[in-house]
Each structure stands twice: as C-alpha cells, then as structure tokens.
PDB file of C-alpha atoms in Angstrom:
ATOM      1  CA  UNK P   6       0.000   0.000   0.000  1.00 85.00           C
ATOM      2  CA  UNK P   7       1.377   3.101  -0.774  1.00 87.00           C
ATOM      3  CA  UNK P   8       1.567   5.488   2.300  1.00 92.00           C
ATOM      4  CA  UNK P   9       3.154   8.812   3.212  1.00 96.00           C
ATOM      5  CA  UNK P  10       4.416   9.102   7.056  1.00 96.00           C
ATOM      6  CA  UNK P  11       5.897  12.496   9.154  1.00 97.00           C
ATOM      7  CA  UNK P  12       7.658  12.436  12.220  1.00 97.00           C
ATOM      8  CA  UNK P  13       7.331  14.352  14.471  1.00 97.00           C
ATOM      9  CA  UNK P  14       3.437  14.984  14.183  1.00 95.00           C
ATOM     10  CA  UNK P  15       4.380  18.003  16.026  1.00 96.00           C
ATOM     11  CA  UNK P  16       7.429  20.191  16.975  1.00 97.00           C
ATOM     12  CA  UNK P  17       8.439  23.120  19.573  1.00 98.00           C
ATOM     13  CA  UNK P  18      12.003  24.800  19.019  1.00 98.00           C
ATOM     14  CA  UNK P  19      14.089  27.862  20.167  1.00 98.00           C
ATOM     15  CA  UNK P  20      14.446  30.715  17.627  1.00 98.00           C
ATOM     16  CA  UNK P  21      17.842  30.304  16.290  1.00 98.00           C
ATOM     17  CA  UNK P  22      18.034  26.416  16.886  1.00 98.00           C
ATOM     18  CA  UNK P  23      18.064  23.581  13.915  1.00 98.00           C
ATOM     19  CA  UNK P  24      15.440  21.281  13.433  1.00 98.00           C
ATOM     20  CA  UNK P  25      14.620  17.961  11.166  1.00 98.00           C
ATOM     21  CA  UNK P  26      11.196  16.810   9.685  1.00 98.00           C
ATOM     22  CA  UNK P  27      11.255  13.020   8.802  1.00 98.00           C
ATOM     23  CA  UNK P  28       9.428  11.569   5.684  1.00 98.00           C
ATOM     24  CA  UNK P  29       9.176   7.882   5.705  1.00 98.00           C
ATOM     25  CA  UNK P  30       7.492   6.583   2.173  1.00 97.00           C
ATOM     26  CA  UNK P  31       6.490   3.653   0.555  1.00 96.00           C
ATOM     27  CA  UNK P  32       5.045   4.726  -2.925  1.00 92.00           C
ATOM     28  CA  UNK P  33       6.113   2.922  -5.699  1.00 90.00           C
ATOM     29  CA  UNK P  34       7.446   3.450  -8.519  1.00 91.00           C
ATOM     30  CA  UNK P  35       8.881   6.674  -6.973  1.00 91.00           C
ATOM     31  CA  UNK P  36       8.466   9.322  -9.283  1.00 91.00           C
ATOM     32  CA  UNK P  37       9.415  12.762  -6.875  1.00 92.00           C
ATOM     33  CA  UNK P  38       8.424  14.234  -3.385  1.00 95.00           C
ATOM     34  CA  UNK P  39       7.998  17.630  -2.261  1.00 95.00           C
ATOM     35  CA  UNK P  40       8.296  19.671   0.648  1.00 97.00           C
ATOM     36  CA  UNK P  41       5.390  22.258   1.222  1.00 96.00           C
ATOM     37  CA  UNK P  42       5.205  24.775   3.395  1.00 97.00           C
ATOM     38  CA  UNK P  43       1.278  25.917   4.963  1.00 96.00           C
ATOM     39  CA  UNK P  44       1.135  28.904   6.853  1.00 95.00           C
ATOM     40  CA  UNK P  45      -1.704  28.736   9.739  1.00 92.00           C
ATOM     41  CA  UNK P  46      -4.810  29.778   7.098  1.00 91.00           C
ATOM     42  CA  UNK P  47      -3.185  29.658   4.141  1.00 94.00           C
ATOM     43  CA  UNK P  48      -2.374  27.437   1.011  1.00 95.00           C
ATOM     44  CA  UNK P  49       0.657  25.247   0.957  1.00 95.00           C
ATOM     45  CA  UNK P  50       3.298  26.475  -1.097  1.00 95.00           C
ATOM     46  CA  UNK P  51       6.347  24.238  -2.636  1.00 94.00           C
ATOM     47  CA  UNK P  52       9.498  24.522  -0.500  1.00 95.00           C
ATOM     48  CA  UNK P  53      11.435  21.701  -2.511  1.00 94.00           C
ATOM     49  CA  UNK P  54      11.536  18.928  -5.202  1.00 93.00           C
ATOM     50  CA  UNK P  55      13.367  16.125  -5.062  1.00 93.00           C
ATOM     51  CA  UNK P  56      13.584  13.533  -8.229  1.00 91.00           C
ATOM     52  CA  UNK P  57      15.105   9.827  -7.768  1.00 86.00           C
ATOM     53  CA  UNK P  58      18.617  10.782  -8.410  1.00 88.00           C
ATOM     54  CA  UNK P  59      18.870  13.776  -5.827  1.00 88.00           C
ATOM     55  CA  UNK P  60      20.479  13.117  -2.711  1.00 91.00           C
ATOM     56  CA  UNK P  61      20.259  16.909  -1.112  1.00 95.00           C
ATOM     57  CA  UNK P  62      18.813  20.115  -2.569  1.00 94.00           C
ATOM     58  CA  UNK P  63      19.027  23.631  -0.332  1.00 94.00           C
ATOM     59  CA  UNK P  64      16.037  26.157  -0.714  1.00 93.00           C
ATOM     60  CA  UNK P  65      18.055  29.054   1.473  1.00 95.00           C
ATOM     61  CA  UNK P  66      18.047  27.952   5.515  1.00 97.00           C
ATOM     62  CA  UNK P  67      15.997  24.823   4.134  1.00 97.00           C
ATOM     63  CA  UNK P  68      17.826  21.565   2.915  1.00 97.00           C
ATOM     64  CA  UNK P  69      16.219  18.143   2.161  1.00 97.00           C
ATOM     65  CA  UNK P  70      17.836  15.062   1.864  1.00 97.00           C
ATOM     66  CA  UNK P  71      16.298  12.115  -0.317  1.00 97.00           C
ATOM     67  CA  UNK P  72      17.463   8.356   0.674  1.00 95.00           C
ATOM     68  CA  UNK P  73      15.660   6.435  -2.316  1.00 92.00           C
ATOM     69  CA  UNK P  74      16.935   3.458  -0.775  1.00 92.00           C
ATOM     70  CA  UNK P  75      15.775   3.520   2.492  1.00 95.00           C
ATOM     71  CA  UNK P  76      12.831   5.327   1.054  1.00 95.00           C
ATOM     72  CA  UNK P  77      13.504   8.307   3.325  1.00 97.00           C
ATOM     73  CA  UNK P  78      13.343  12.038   3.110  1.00 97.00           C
ATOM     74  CA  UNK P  79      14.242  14.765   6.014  1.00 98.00           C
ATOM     75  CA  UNK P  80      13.723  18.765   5.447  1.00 98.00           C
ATOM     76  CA  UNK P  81      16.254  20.277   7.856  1.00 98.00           C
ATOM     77  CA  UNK P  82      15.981  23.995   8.993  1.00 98.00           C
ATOM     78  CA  UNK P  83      18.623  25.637   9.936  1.00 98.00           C
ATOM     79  CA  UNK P  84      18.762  29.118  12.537  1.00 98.00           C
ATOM     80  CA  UNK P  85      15.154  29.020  12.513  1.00 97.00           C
ATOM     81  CA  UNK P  86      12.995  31.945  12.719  1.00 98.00           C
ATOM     82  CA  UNK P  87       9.702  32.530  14.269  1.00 98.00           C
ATOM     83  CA  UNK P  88       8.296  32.844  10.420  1.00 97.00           C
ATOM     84  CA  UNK P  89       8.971  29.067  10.538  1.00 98.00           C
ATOM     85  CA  UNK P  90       6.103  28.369  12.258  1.00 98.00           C
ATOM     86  CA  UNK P  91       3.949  26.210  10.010  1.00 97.00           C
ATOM     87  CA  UNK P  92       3.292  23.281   8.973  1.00 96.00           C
ATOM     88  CA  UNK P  93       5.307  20.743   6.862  1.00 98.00           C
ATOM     89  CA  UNK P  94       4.332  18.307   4.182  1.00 97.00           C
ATOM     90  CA  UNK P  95       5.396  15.468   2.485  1.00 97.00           C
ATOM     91  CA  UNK P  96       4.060  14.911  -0.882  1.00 95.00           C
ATOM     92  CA  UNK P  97       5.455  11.660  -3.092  1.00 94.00           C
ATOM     93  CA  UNK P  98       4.186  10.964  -6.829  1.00 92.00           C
ATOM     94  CA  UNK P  99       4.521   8.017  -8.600  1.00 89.00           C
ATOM     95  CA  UNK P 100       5.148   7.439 -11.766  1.00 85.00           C
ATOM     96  CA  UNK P 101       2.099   5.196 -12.774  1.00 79.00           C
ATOM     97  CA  UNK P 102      -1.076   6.268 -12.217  1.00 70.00           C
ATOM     98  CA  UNK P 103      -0.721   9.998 -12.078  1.00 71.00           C
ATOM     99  CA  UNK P 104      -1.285   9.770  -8.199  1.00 81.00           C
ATOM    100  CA  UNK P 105       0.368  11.790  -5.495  1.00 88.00           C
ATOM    101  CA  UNK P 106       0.160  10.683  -2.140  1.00 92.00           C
ATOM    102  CA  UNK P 107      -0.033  12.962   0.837  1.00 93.00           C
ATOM    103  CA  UNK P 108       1.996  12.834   4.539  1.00 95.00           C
ATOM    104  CA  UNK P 109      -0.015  14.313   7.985  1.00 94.00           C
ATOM    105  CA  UNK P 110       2.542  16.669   8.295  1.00 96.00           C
ATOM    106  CA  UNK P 111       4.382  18.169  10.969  1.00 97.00           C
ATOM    107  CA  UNK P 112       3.744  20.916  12.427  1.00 96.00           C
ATOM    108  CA  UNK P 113       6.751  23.257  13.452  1.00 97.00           C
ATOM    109  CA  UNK P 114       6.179  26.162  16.720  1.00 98.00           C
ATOM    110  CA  UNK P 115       9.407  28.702  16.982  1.00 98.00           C
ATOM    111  CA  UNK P 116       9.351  30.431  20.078  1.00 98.00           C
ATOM    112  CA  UNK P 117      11.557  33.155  21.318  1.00 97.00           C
TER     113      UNK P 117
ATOM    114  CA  UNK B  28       0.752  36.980 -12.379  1.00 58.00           C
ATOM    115  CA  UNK B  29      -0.712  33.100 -12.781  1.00 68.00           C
ATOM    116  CA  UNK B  30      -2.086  31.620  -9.830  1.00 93.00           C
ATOM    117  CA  UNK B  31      -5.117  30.151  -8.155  1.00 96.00           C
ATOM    118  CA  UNK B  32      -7.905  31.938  -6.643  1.00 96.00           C
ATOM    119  CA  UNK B  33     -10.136  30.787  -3.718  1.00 97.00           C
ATOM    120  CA  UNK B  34     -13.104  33.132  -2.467  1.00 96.00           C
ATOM    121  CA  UNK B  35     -14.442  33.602   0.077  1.00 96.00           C
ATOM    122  CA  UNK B  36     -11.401  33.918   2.192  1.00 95.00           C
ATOM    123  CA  UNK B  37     -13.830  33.210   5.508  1.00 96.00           C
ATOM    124  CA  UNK B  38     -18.100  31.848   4.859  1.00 94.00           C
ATOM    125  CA  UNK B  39     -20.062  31.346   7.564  1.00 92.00           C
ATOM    126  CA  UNK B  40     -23.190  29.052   6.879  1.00 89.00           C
ATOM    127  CA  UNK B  41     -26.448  28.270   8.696  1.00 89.00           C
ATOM    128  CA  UNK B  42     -27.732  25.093   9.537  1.00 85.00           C
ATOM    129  CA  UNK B  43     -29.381  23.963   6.603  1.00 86.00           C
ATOM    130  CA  UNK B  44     -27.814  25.474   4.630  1.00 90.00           C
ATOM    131  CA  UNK B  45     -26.332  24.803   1.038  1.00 94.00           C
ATOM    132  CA  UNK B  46     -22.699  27.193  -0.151  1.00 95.00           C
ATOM    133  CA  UNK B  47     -20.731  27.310  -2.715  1.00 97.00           C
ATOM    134  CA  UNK B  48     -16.693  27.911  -2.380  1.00 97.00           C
ATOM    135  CA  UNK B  49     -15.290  29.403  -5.682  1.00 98.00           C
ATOM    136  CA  UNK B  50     -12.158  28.141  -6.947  1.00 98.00           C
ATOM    137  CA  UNK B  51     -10.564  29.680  -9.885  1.00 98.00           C
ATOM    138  CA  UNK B  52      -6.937  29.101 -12.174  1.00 97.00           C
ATOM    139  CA  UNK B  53      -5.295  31.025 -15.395  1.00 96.00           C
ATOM    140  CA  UNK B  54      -2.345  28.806 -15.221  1.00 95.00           C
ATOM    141  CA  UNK B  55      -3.931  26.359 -17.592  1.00 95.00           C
ATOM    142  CA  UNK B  56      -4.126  23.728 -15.566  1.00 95.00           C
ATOM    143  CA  UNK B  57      -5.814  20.241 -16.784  1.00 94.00           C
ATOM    144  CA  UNK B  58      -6.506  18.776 -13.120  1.00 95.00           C
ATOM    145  CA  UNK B  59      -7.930  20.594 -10.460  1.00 97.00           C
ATOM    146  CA  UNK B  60      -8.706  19.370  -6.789  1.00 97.00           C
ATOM    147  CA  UNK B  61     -10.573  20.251  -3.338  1.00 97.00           C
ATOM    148  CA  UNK B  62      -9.281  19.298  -0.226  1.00 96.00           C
ATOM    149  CA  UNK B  63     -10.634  19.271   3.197  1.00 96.00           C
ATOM    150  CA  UNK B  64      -8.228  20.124   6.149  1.00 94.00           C
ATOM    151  CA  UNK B  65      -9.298  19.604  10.099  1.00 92.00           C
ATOM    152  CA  UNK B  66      -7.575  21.065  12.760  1.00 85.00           C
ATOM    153  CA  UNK B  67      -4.372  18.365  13.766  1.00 78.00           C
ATOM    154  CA  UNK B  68      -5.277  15.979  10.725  1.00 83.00           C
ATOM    155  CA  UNK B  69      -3.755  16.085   6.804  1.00 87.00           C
ATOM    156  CA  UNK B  70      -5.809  16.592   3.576  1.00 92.00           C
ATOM    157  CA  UNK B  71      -8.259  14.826   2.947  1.00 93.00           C
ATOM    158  CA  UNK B  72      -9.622  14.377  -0.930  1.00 94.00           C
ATOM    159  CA  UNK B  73     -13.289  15.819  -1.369  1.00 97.00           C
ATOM    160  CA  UNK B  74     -13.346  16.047  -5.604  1.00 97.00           C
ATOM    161  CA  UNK B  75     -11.307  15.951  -8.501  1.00 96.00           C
ATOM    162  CA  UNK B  76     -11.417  16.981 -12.117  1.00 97.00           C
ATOM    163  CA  UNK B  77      -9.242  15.914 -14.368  1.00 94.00           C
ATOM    164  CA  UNK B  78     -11.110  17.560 -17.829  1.00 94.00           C
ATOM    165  CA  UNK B  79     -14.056  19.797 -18.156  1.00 96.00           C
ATOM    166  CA  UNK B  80     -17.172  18.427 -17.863  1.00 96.00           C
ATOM    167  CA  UNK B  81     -16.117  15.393 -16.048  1.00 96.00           C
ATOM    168  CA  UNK B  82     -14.936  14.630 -12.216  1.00 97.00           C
ATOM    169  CA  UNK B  83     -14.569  12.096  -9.946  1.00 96.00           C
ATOM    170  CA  UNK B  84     -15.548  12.028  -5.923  1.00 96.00           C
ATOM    171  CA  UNK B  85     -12.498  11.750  -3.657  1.00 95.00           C
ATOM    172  CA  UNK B  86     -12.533   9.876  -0.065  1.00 92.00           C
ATOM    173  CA  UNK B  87     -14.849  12.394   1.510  1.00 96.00           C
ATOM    174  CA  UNK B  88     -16.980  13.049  -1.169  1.00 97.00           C
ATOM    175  CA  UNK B  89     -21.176  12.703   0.836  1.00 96.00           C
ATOM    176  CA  UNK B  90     -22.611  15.839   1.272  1.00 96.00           C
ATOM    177  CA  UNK B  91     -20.689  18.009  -1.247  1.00 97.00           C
ATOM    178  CA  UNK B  92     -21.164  18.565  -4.849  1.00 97.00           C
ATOM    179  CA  UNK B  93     -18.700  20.396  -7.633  1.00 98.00           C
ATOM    180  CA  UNK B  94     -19.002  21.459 -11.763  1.00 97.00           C
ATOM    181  CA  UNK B  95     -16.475  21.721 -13.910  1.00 98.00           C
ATOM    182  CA  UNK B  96     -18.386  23.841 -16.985  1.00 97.00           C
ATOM    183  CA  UNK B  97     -14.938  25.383 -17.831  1.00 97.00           C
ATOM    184  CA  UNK B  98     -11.400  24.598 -17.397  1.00 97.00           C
ATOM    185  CA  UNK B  99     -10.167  27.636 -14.913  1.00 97.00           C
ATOM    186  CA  UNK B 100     -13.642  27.166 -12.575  1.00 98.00           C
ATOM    187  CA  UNK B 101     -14.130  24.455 -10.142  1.00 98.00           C
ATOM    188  CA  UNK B 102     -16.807  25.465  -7.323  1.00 98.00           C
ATOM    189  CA  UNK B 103     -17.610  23.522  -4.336  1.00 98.00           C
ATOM    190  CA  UNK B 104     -21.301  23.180  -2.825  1.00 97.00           C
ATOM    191  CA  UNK B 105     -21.583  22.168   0.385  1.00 96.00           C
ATOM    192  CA  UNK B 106     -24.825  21.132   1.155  1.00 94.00           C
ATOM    193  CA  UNK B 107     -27.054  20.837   4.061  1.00 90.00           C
ATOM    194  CA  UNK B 108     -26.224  17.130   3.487  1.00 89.00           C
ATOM    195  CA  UNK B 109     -23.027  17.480   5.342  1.00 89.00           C
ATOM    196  CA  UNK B 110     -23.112  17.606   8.797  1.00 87.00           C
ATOM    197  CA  UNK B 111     -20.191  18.535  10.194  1.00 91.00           C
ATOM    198  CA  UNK B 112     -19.024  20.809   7.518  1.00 93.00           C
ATOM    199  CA  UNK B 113     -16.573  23.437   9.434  1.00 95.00           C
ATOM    200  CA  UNK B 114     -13.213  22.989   7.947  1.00 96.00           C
ATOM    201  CA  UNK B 115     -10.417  24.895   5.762  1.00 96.00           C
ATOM    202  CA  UNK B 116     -10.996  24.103   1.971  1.00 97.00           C
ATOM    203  CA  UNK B 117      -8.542  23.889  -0.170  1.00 97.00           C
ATOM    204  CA  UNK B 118      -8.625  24.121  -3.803  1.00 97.00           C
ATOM    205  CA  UNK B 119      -5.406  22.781  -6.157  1.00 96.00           C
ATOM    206  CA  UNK B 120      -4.575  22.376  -9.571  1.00 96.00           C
ATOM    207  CA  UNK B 121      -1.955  20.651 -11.518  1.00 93.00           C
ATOM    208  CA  UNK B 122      -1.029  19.312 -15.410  1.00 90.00           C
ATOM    209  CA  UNK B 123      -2.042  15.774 -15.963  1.00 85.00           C
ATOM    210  CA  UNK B 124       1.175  14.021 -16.016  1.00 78.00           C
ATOM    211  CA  UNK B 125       4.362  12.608 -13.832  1.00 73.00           C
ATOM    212  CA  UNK B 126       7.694  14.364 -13.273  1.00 77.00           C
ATOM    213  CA  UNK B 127       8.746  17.663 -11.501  1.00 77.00           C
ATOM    214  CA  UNK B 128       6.998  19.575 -13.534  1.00 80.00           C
ATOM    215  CA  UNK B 129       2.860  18.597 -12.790  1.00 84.00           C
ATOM    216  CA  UNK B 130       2.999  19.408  -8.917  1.00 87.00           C
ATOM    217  CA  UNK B 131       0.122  20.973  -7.031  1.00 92.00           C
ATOM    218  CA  UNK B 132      -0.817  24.512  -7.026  1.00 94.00           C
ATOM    219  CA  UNK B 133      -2.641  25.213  -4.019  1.00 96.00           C
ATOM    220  CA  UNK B 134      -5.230  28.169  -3.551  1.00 96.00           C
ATOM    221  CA  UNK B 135      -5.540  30.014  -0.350  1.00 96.00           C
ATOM    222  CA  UNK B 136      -8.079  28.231   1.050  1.00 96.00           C
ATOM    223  CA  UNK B 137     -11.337  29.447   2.994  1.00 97.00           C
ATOM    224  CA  UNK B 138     -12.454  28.776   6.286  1.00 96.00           C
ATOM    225  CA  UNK B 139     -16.438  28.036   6.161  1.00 96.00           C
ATOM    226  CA  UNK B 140     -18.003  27.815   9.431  1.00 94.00           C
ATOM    227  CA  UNK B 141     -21.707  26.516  10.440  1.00 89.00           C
ATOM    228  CA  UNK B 142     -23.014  29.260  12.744  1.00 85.00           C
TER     229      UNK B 142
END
C-alpha cells in the first residue's frame, strides 16, 4: 500500500536552533516528493523537489535530503525563525497512475 | 501573475444550509482538486477533475457537490447534506502528467463555518 508518514506529528524549538522533519514513504514506482510549506490559514506552497537521483537540494536555511533506498526524506531547517512556524508536508508521486500521495505533516512552533 | 484563486477567504453558513466555495486558475491547468483540512489531521480528498465536464468524488466526497463547466472554474457546494461541515478548503490544480513539472498549485483556502 502506498503510504506517506511524518515524524514528528508536532514540533516546539528555540528561535535560532536547527530542526529535522522526517518523511518515511512507501510509494512505488517513486516518481518525486515535495516539501510544502502551509502557513496557519493559508495554502501550501512548494518549499522543494526532489527527483530519484537527488540526494540533497538547499532552498536558502531549508535543505532536504532524499534516501531512495531507504525510502527516506528529512527537510532540515537551519537558525530558525519565528516565520517558521507552520506546517510541513510530504508529498510523493509516482510514476504510474498519475497519483500523489499525501503525509499528515508536521507541524513546526518557533518560540523566542 | 498566474495563480489560483479561492473566495471567500472566511463563509459562515447556517444550519441547513447549502454554499458554494469558488475556486478559480489562469495557469492552464488540466486537473484541479478540493481538499478538506481539520484542525491536527492532513488533507483529505473531497473532488477531482481531471477535464471539463467530467470529475470524480475523492474519499470524503457525501454531502458536497462540484461542476467543472470550464477549465479555470471548479466550485464547491456544500450542502445541508453534510453535517459537520466546518473545515479549511482547499482548492489545487496541476497538469495531468508525472515528473517535476505537474505538482500541485494550491489556492488560499477558505475557512467556512456553520453558525
């Protein structure tokens, strides 16, 4: 079955500290997965893309790592800032089917 | 600027009730979606369409109804069939097809609550 899971479900850090999202898949045949980014009340916007043969891709104080392997992604923030606060989530497509398959998310709090 | 638009930004509904969330695209999108989102719990899959005049029900699709008369309009109805229809809607759109370039484009949402 394919499935999308996030760990933490939620997440409470420092302003200035690093933090890493998990994304545990098992869609098959992997096509990509992306990161998104959903401010409280608003639409999710793409933070990242990552395609079978990328390892690591930065997006500014964000960097994801892809372990197609270990079918395995992480989104790690670094010196995070109370904009931060949001939610995180995991979206992987396959390449059959035209279906995209959606994580929980995780849901990041920065306090000062 | 191409983009999706959601309106209302906030509804407010009566018991009873039937409403109807706008969704619209100019980025030529094929596919378009609605999503449900609850407080603590991921997106849940209300409709799709995938070509005008046709569309499919998602997971949660009792107690809503959608059109697809033109490619850049998708509305929602949510009727007084639902019962427990307070949520954030999302609306999305996307080109048919795999690869990096036919991800989701996600609207703005609106928050409709039953008053």
């Amino acid at each position: 079955k394919n499935q999308v899971e996030q760990s933490p479900q939620s997440l409470i850090i420092l302003e200035g500290k690093n933090c890493t999202l998990q994304c545990n898949y098992t869609v098959s045949p992997f096509s990509n997965l992306r990161w998104y980014k959903q401010d409280t009340g608003r639409g999710p916007v793409s933070l990242t893309i990552m395609t079978f043969s990328e390892n690591t891709k930065s997006n500014g104080r964000y960097t994801a790592t892809l372990d197609a392997d270990t079918k395995q992604s992480s989104l790690h923030i670094t010196a995070s800032q109370l904009s931060d606060s949001a939610s995180y989530i995991c979206v992987v497509s396959a390449t059959t089917g035209n279906q995209f398959y959606f994580g929980t998310g995780t849901s990041l709090t920065v306090i000062p | 600027d191409g983009g999706i638009t959601q309106s209302p930004k906030y509804l407010f509904r009566k018991e009873g009730q039937n409403v109807t969330l706008s969704c619209e695209q100019n980025l030529n999108h094929d596919a378009m979606y609605w999503y449900r989102q609850d407080p603590g719990q991921g997106l849940r899959l209300i409709y799709y369409s995938q070509i005008v005049n046709d569309f499919q029900k998602g997971d949660i699709a009792e107690g809503y109804s959608v059109s697809r008369e033109k490619k850049e309009s998708f509305p929602l109805t949510v009727t007084s069939a639902q019962k427990n229809p307070t949520a954030f809607y999302l609306c999305a759109s996307r080109k048919t097809g795999t690869g990096i370039n036919y991800g989701y484009t996600f609207g703005s949402g609106t928050r409709l609550t039953v008053v």
